[in-house]
Short mmCIF file of C-alpha atoms in Angstrom, two decimals:
data_model
loop_
_atom_site.label_atom_id
_atom_site.label_comp_id
_atom_site.label_asym_id
_atom_site.label_seq_id
_atom_site.Cartn_x
_atom_site.Cartn_y
_atom_site.Cartn_z
CA MET W 1 -45.59 173.06 -140.92
CA LEU W 2 -44.46 175.72 -138.49
CA LYS W 3 -40.90 176.88 -138.66
CA ARG W 4 -38.78 175.22 -135.96
CA HIS W 5 -35.68 176.25 -134.06
CA ASN W 6 -33.89 173.27 -132.50
CA GLY W 7 -37.14 171.29 -132.40
CA ILE W 8 -39.25 174.16 -130.99
CA THR W 9 -41.75 176.00 -133.18
CA ASN W 10 -42.12 179.77 -133.37
CA THR W 11 -45.41 179.52 -131.47
CA GLU W 12 -43.80 177.55 -128.64
CA MET W 13 -40.90 179.98 -128.45
CA ALA W 14 -43.39 182.85 -128.18
CA LEU W 15 -45.27 181.04 -125.41
CA PHE W 16 -42.03 180.38 -123.51
CA ALA W 17 -41.20 184.10 -123.81
CA ILE W 18 -44.66 185.13 -122.55
CA ILE W 19 -44.38 182.77 -119.56
CA LEU W 20 -40.87 184.03 -118.73
CA ILE W 21 -41.68 187.75 -119.04
CA TYR W 22 -44.98 187.42 -117.18
CA SER W 23 -43.33 185.42 -114.37
CA ILE W 24 -40.61 188.08 -113.96
CA VAL W 25 -43.22 190.86 -113.80
CA VAL W 26 -45.32 189.01 -111.22
CA GLY W 27 -42.22 188.08 -109.21
CA VAL W 28 -41.02 191.71 -109.13
CA VAL W 29 -44.44 192.97 -108.00
CA ASN W 30 -44.89 190.20 -105.44
CA SER W 31 -41.98 187.96 -104.45
CA GLY W 32 -44.46 185.44 -103.02
CA PHE W 33 -44.97 184.19 -106.59
CA PHE W 34 -41.58 182.47 -106.52
CA ASN W 35 -42.44 180.51 -103.37
CA ILE W 36 -42.29 176.79 -103.95
CA ASP W 37 -45.81 176.28 -102.57
CA THR W 38 -47.20 178.61 -105.27
CA GLN W 39 -45.44 176.64 -108.01
CA PHE W 40 -46.63 173.31 -106.61
CA ASP W 41 -50.20 174.65 -106.38
CA ILE W 42 -50.20 175.72 -110.04
CA ILE W 43 -48.97 172.27 -111.08
CA ARG W 44 -51.53 170.53 -108.89
CA SER W 45 -54.53 172.59 -110.03
CA SER W 46 -53.65 172.35 -113.73
CA SER W 47 -52.76 168.64 -113.80
CA TYR W 48 -56.21 167.23 -114.59
CA VAL W 49 -56.69 169.84 -117.35
CA MET W 50 -53.33 168.93 -118.91
CA VAL W 51 -54.49 165.31 -119.05
CA LEU W 52 -57.65 166.48 -120.84
CA ALA W 53 -55.56 168.58 -123.22
CA MET W 54 -53.73 165.47 -124.47
CA GLY W 55 -57.02 163.84 -125.46
CA LEU W 56 -58.30 167.03 -127.08
CA LEU W 57 -55.04 167.32 -129.03
CA VAL W 58 -55.57 163.89 -130.60
CA VAL W 59 -59.20 164.68 -131.50
CA MET W 60 -58.22 168.00 -133.08
CA LEU W 61 -55.39 166.36 -135.03
CA SER W 62 -58.07 164.13 -136.57
CA GLY W 63 -59.88 167.23 -137.81
CA GLY W 64 -62.57 167.11 -135.13
CA ILE W 65 -63.23 168.77 -131.81
CA ASP W 66 -64.85 167.58 -128.59
CA ILE W 67 -66.77 169.92 -126.28
CA SER W 68 -68.20 167.09 -124.16
CA PHE W 69 -65.00 166.06 -122.33
CA MET W 70 -65.98 167.75 -119.06
CA ALA W 71 -69.38 166.02 -119.13
CA MET W 72 -67.60 162.68 -119.76
CA ALA W 73 -65.19 163.37 -116.88
CA LEU W 74 -68.11 164.15 -114.56
CA PHE W 75 -70.18 161.18 -115.79
CA GLY W 76 -67.31 158.74 -115.30
CA SER W 77 -66.16 159.97 -111.89
CA TYR W 78 -69.71 160.26 -110.56
CA THR W 79 -70.64 156.75 -111.73
CA ALA W 80 -67.46 155.29 -110.25
CA THR W 81 -68.05 157.03 -106.92
CA LYS W 82 -71.65 155.89 -106.68
CA ILE W 83 -70.67 152.28 -107.37
CA LEU W 84 -67.90 152.36 -104.76
CA VAL W 85 -70.12 154.01 -102.14
CA SER W 86 -73.00 151.60 -102.73
CA THR W 87 -70.76 148.50 -102.64
CA GLY W 88 -68.57 149.67 -99.76
CA SER W 89 -65.43 149.31 -101.85
CA SER W 90 -62.51 151.70 -101.33
CA SER W 91 -60.32 150.66 -104.26
CA ILE W 92 -59.02 153.77 -106.01
CA LEU W 93 -57.82 151.61 -108.90
CA LEU W 94 -61.35 150.26 -109.39
CA ALA W 95 -62.71 153.83 -109.36
CA PHE W 96 -60.23 154.90 -112.05
CA ALA W 97 -61.01 151.80 -114.14
CA ILE W 98 -64.78 152.41 -114.00
CA SER W 99 -64.44 156.11 -114.76
CA MET W 100 -62.11 155.53 -117.72
CA GLY W 101 -64.31 152.70 -119.02
CA VAL W 102 -67.38 154.95 -118.95
CA GLY W 103 -65.36 157.68 -120.68
CA ILE W 104 -64.31 155.34 -123.48
CA GLY W 105 -67.94 154.32 -124.05
CA LEU W 106 -69.11 157.93 -124.22
CA GLY W 107 -66.21 158.85 -126.51
CA ILE W 108 -67.13 156.06 -128.93
CA ILE W 109 -70.71 157.41 -129.02
CA ASN W 110 -69.27 160.78 -130.09
CA ALA W 111 -67.17 159.10 -132.80
CA LEU W 112 -70.15 157.20 -134.21
CA LEU W 113 -72.35 160.31 -134.26
CA VAL W 114 -69.66 162.42 -135.94
CA SER W 115 -69.11 159.75 -138.61
CA TRP W 116 -72.77 158.91 -139.26
CA LEU W 117 -74.46 162.30 -139.02
CA ARG W 118 -71.78 164.22 -140.97
CA LEU W 119 -72.48 167.34 -138.96
CA PRO W 120 -69.80 169.63 -137.49
CA PRO W 121 -68.21 167.85 -134.48
CA PHE W 122 -68.58 171.05 -132.44
CA ILE W 123 -72.38 170.91 -132.78
CA ILE W 124 -72.58 167.16 -132.11
CA THR W 125 -70.38 167.19 -129.01
CA LEU W 126 -72.11 170.33 -127.72
CA GLY W 127 -75.32 168.31 -127.88
CA THR W 128 -73.83 165.16 -126.34
CA SER W 129 -72.34 167.27 -123.52
CA ASN W 130 -75.85 168.21 -122.44
CA LEU W 131 -77.10 164.69 -123.20
CA PHE W 132 -74.42 162.98 -121.07
CA HIS W 133 -74.94 165.39 -118.18
CA GLY W 134 -78.72 164.97 -118.38
CA VAL W 135 -78.54 161.17 -118.46
CA MET W 136 -76.22 161.17 -115.46
CA ALA W 137 -78.45 163.49 -113.42
CA THR W 138 -81.62 161.61 -114.39
CA PHE W 139 -80.60 157.96 -114.23
CA ILE W 140 -77.37 157.79 -112.20
CA GLY W 141 -77.93 160.45 -109.55
CA ALA W 142 -77.68 164.14 -108.73
CA LYS W 143 -76.67 164.06 -105.08
CA THR W 144 -73.49 165.62 -103.78
CA TYR W 145 -70.97 163.28 -102.15
CA GLY W 146 -68.95 165.13 -99.55
CA GLY W 147 -65.65 164.02 -98.09
CA GLY W 148 -67.38 162.18 -95.23
CA ARG W 149 -69.16 159.82 -97.63
CA LEU W 150 -66.29 159.17 -100.00
CA PRO W 151 -63.92 156.24 -99.60
CA PRO W 152 -60.79 157.27 -97.62
CA SER W 153 -58.67 156.30 -100.61
CA TYR W 154 -59.96 159.41 -102.43
CA SER W 155 -58.51 161.89 -99.94
CA ASN W 156 -55.37 159.77 -99.52
CA PHE W 157 -54.74 159.87 -103.24
CA GLY W 158 -55.70 163.55 -103.62
CA SER W 159 -53.29 164.67 -100.89
CA SER W 160 -50.45 162.29 -101.78
CA THR W 161 -47.13 163.80 -102.84
CA LEU W 162 -43.98 162.61 -104.57
CA PHE W 163 -41.78 164.52 -102.12
CA LYS W 164 -42.08 167.36 -99.63
CA VAL W 165 -40.14 170.57 -99.04
CA HIS W 166 -40.02 172.36 -95.69
CA THR W 167 -41.08 176.04 -95.92
CA ASP W 168 -42.04 178.85 -93.53
CA ILE W 169 -45.70 177.84 -93.78
CA GLY W 170 -44.97 174.15 -93.22
CA ASP W 171 -44.23 171.18 -95.45
CA VAL W 172 -45.46 171.42 -99.05
CA GLY W 173 -45.24 168.63 -101.61
CA LEU W 174 -45.42 167.98 -105.35
CA SER W 175 -48.72 166.23 -106.05
CA THR W 176 -48.59 162.70 -107.46
CA SER W 177 -51.09 163.85 -110.09
CA ILE W 178 -48.05 165.05 -112.06
CA LEU W 179 -47.38 161.36 -112.79
CA PHE W 180 -50.72 161.15 -114.63
CA VAL W 181 -49.72 164.16 -116.73
CA LEU W 182 -46.42 162.49 -117.63
CA GLY W 183 -48.24 159.23 -118.38
CA ALA W 184 -50.74 161.01 -120.64
CA VAL W 185 -47.91 162.83 -122.46
CA LEU W 186 -45.94 159.62 -123.07
CA LEU W 187 -49.03 157.70 -124.17
CA THR W 188 -50.08 160.49 -126.54
CA TYR W 189 -46.55 160.72 -127.96
CA PHE W 190 -46.53 156.96 -128.56
CA LEU W 191 -49.97 157.04 -130.18
CA ILE W 192 -49.21 159.95 -132.53
CA TYR W 193 -45.58 159.28 -133.47
CA ARG W 194 -45.07 155.55 -133.00
CA THR W 195 -48.21 153.90 -134.37
CA THR W 196 -49.76 153.65 -137.82
CA VAL W 197 -53.10 154.57 -136.26
CA GLY W 198 -51.60 157.83 -135.00
CA ARG W 199 -50.26 158.65 -138.46
CA GLY W 200 -53.69 157.84 -139.85
CA ILE W 201 -55.32 160.26 -137.37
CA VAL W 202 -53.02 163.07 -138.49
CA ALA W 203 -53.67 162.17 -142.13
CA LEU W 204 -57.43 162.25 -141.47
CA GLY W 205 -57.09 165.79 -140.15
CA ASN W 206 -55.40 166.86 -143.37
CA SER W 207 -57.65 165.09 -145.88
CA GLU W 208 -60.30 162.42 -145.31
CA GLU W 209 -60.36 161.50 -149.00
CA ALA W 210 -56.60 161.00 -149.12
CA THR W 211 -56.78 158.96 -145.92
CA LYS W 212 -59.27 156.58 -147.54
CA ARG W 213 -57.06 156.20 -150.62
CA ILE W 214 -54.06 155.05 -148.58
CA GLY W 215 -56.14 152.37 -146.87
CA TYR W 216 -57.33 153.85 -143.59
CA LYS W 217 -60.92 153.65 -142.38
CA PRO W 218 -62.00 157.09 -141.07
CA LEU W 219 -64.63 155.57 -138.77
CA LEU W 220 -62.06 153.43 -136.94
CA LEU W 221 -59.64 156.37 -136.68
CA ARG W 222 -62.38 158.53 -135.14
CA ILE W 223 -63.29 155.76 -132.70
CA VAL W 224 -59.66 155.67 -131.54
CA ALA W 225 -59.40 159.49 -131.31
CA TYR W 226 -62.69 160.11 -129.50
CA GLY W 227 -62.36 156.93 -127.41
CA TYR W 228 -58.91 158.12 -126.31
CA MET W 229 -60.45 161.48 -125.39
CA GLY W 230 -63.03 159.65 -123.26
CA PHE W 231 -60.36 157.47 -121.66
CA LEU W 232 -58.37 160.53 -120.52
CA ALA W 233 -61.56 162.38 -119.52
CA GLY W 234 -62.43 159.54 -117.14
CA CYS W 235 -58.92 159.67 -115.69
CA ALA W 236 -59.01 163.48 -115.33
CA GLY W 237 -62.41 163.33 -113.67
CA MET W 238 -61.10 161.04 -110.93
CA ILE W 239 -58.00 163.23 -110.42
CA TYR W 240 -60.23 166.28 -109.93
CA VAL W 241 -62.64 164.48 -107.58
CA CYS W 242 -59.79 163.19 -105.43
CA GLN W 243 -58.12 166.62 -105.27
CA VAL W 244 -61.29 168.41 -104.08
CA ASN W 245 -62.37 165.33 -102.05
CA ALA W 246 -66.00 165.72 -103.10
CA VAL W 247 -68.25 164.85 -106.03
CA TYR W 248 -70.64 167.55 -107.22
CA PRO W 249 -73.20 166.74 -109.96
CA ASP W 250 -72.71 170.10 -111.65
CA LYS W 251 -68.97 170.75 -111.32
CA MET W 252 -66.45 170.76 -114.17
CA VAL W 253 -69.15 171.22 -116.84
CA GLY W 254 -68.92 174.76 -118.23
CA ASN W 255 -65.12 175.07 -118.30
CA GLU W 256 -64.64 173.37 -121.67
CA LEU W 257 -63.94 176.43 -123.80
CA MET W 258 -61.08 177.53 -121.55
CA VAL W 259 -59.35 174.18 -122.22
CA VAL W 260 -60.05 174.44 -125.95
CA ALA W 261 -58.63 177.97 -125.90
CA GLY W 262 -55.45 176.73 -124.19
CA VAL W 263 -54.89 174.02 -126.80
CA ILE W 264 -55.47 176.47 -129.68
CA ILE W 265 -53.13 179.02 -128.07
CA GLY W 266 -50.55 176.21 -128.09
CA GLY W 267 -50.67 176.13 -131.90
CA VAL W 268 -53.04 173.21 -132.49
CA SER W 269 -54.92 173.84 -135.73
CA ILE W 270 -58.71 174.13 -135.60
CA SER W 271 -58.93 172.60 -139.08
CA GLY W 272 -56.92 169.52 -138.03
CA GLY W 273 -53.70 167.78 -138.98
CA LYS W 274 -51.35 170.10 -137.12
CA GLY W 275 -50.40 170.44 -133.48
CA ARG W 276 -47.78 169.40 -130.95
CA ILE W 277 -47.81 168.07 -127.40
CA LEU W 278 -45.46 170.76 -126.07
CA GLY W 279 -47.55 173.57 -127.55
CA ALA W 280 -50.78 172.22 -126.05
CA LEU W 281 -49.15 171.94 -122.60
CA LEU W 282 -47.74 175.47 -122.79
CA GLY W 283 -51.13 176.87 -123.82
CA ILE W 284 -52.85 175.26 -120.84
CA PHE W 285 -50.03 176.32 -118.51
CA ILE W 286 -50.37 179.96 -119.55
CA ILE W 287 -54.08 179.96 -118.77
CA TYR W 288 -53.54 178.46 -115.31
CA LEU W 289 -50.57 180.72 -114.67
CA LEU W 290 -52.77 183.75 -115.32
CA ASN W 291 -55.65 182.28 -113.35
CA SER W 292 -53.46 181.56 -110.32
CA THR W 293 -51.31 184.67 -110.21
CA LEU W 294 -53.49 187.67 -111.06
CA ILE W 295 -54.14 188.01 -107.34
CA PHE W 296 -50.40 188.73 -106.91
CA LEU W 297 -50.87 191.74 -109.20
CA GLY W 298 -53.94 192.92 -107.31
CA LEU W 299 -56.25 192.14 -110.26
CA THR W 300 -59.62 190.38 -110.20
CA SER W 301 -60.36 187.08 -111.96
CA SER W 302 -62.22 188.93 -114.74
CA TRP W 303 -58.81 190.09 -116.03
CA ASN W 304 -58.01 186.44 -116.69
CA GLN W 305 -60.68 186.26 -119.40
CA LEU W 306 -59.38 189.48 -120.93
CA PHE W 307 -55.80 188.22 -121.12
CA VAL W 308 -56.78 184.74 -122.35
CA GLY W 309 -59.04 186.25 -125.02
CA ALA W 310 -56.29 188.59 -126.21
CA ILE W 311 -53.67 185.80 -126.37
CA LEU W 312 -56.14 183.51 -128.17
CA ILE W 313 -56.93 186.10 -130.86
CA ILE W 314 -53.24 186.92 -131.38
CA SER W 315 -52.35 183.21 -131.54
CA VAL W 316 -55.04 182.43 -134.12
CA ALA W 317 -54.13 185.52 -136.15
CA VAL W 318 -50.43 184.58 -136.22
CA THR W 319 -51.23 180.97 -137.15
CA SER W 320 -53.55 182.12 -139.93
CA TYR W 321 -50.90 184.51 -141.26
CA GLN W 322 -48.24 181.77 -141.25
CA GLU W 323 -50.62 179.41 -143.07
CA LYS W 324 -51.38 182.07 -145.68
CA LYS W 325 -47.68 182.73 -146.29
CA LYS W 326 -47.03 179.00 -146.62
CA ASN W 327 -49.85 178.60 -149.14
CA GLN W 328 -48.54 181.54 -151.18
CA LYS W 329 -45.06 180.03 -151.16
CA HIS W 330 -46.34 176.70 -152.48
CA LEU W 331 -48.88 178.33 -154.82
CA ILE W 332 -51.88 176.89 -152.97
CA PHE W 333 -55.09 178.91 -153.25
CA ASN W 334 -58.39 178.37 -151.45
CA VAL W 335 -61.36 178.86 -153.78
CA SER W 336 -64.86 179.44 -152.41
CA ILE W 337 -67.79 178.39 -154.62
#
């Protein structure tokens, strides 16, 4: 367990410090960073990724990992859009329901494969990522749906705001997608901390054998964890599609590792059983903060990868050092045979 100060871990305190110092530096170099439209844009562009991060957090707490969440998000949102376009429906609620339903189904497939094949989840979900994308392009469709072909409800939802603020460049508003982030956070908190299934998922990430002995079924726990990942992937896919007001058959896929990096930077353990919601959100926020503000420093986007890579290595190194110190304190030794 990481050392906490008033409910905040050392990792989270370090991330808060990095965000604060970096924001001051950017703001001093370019005061435009503190404009309210810049802050709203960062929140809007990172919202669907933060929803994905909550699902990935649960999977990693179970001791697994999922690299196929972008493919599930694309599969679900594309299928929902094609059904709505072909039937003439414009119900955004129906689109979300279809996309999340498809995501749950694909997530359960991941859970079954991880449990039955007994191979590393990274390898299995890397394979299913390509499989899901290939099935969608082959049997569902590979055409691009531009804004003119999408139901009007897509653009209405994507441009909707909770409230607006008048600025020099016009009215800017806080996207309603922030409500989905809050919903995902509350749902994940309830699942992890308020249900026996959530406690079982965390226990599974620490020791599968011990989880069996206290009465849990690992297969059912993985179905919940990976199904929940699929559920949020379907939701995130629709948020993204509505924000860009277009559906591309090859978008989103390829950005998975950046999300995984954000969650790990937030202190979520690769080996499972350890991680917090706040840390995962801060990790993702740092990545999008860098991605959105390097232009204020006059740097190209390639610097983003450099900074993210450096923070990721430092984060993993610090976590590994803390784990080693804890094991030494409790006289726990890892023996390789």
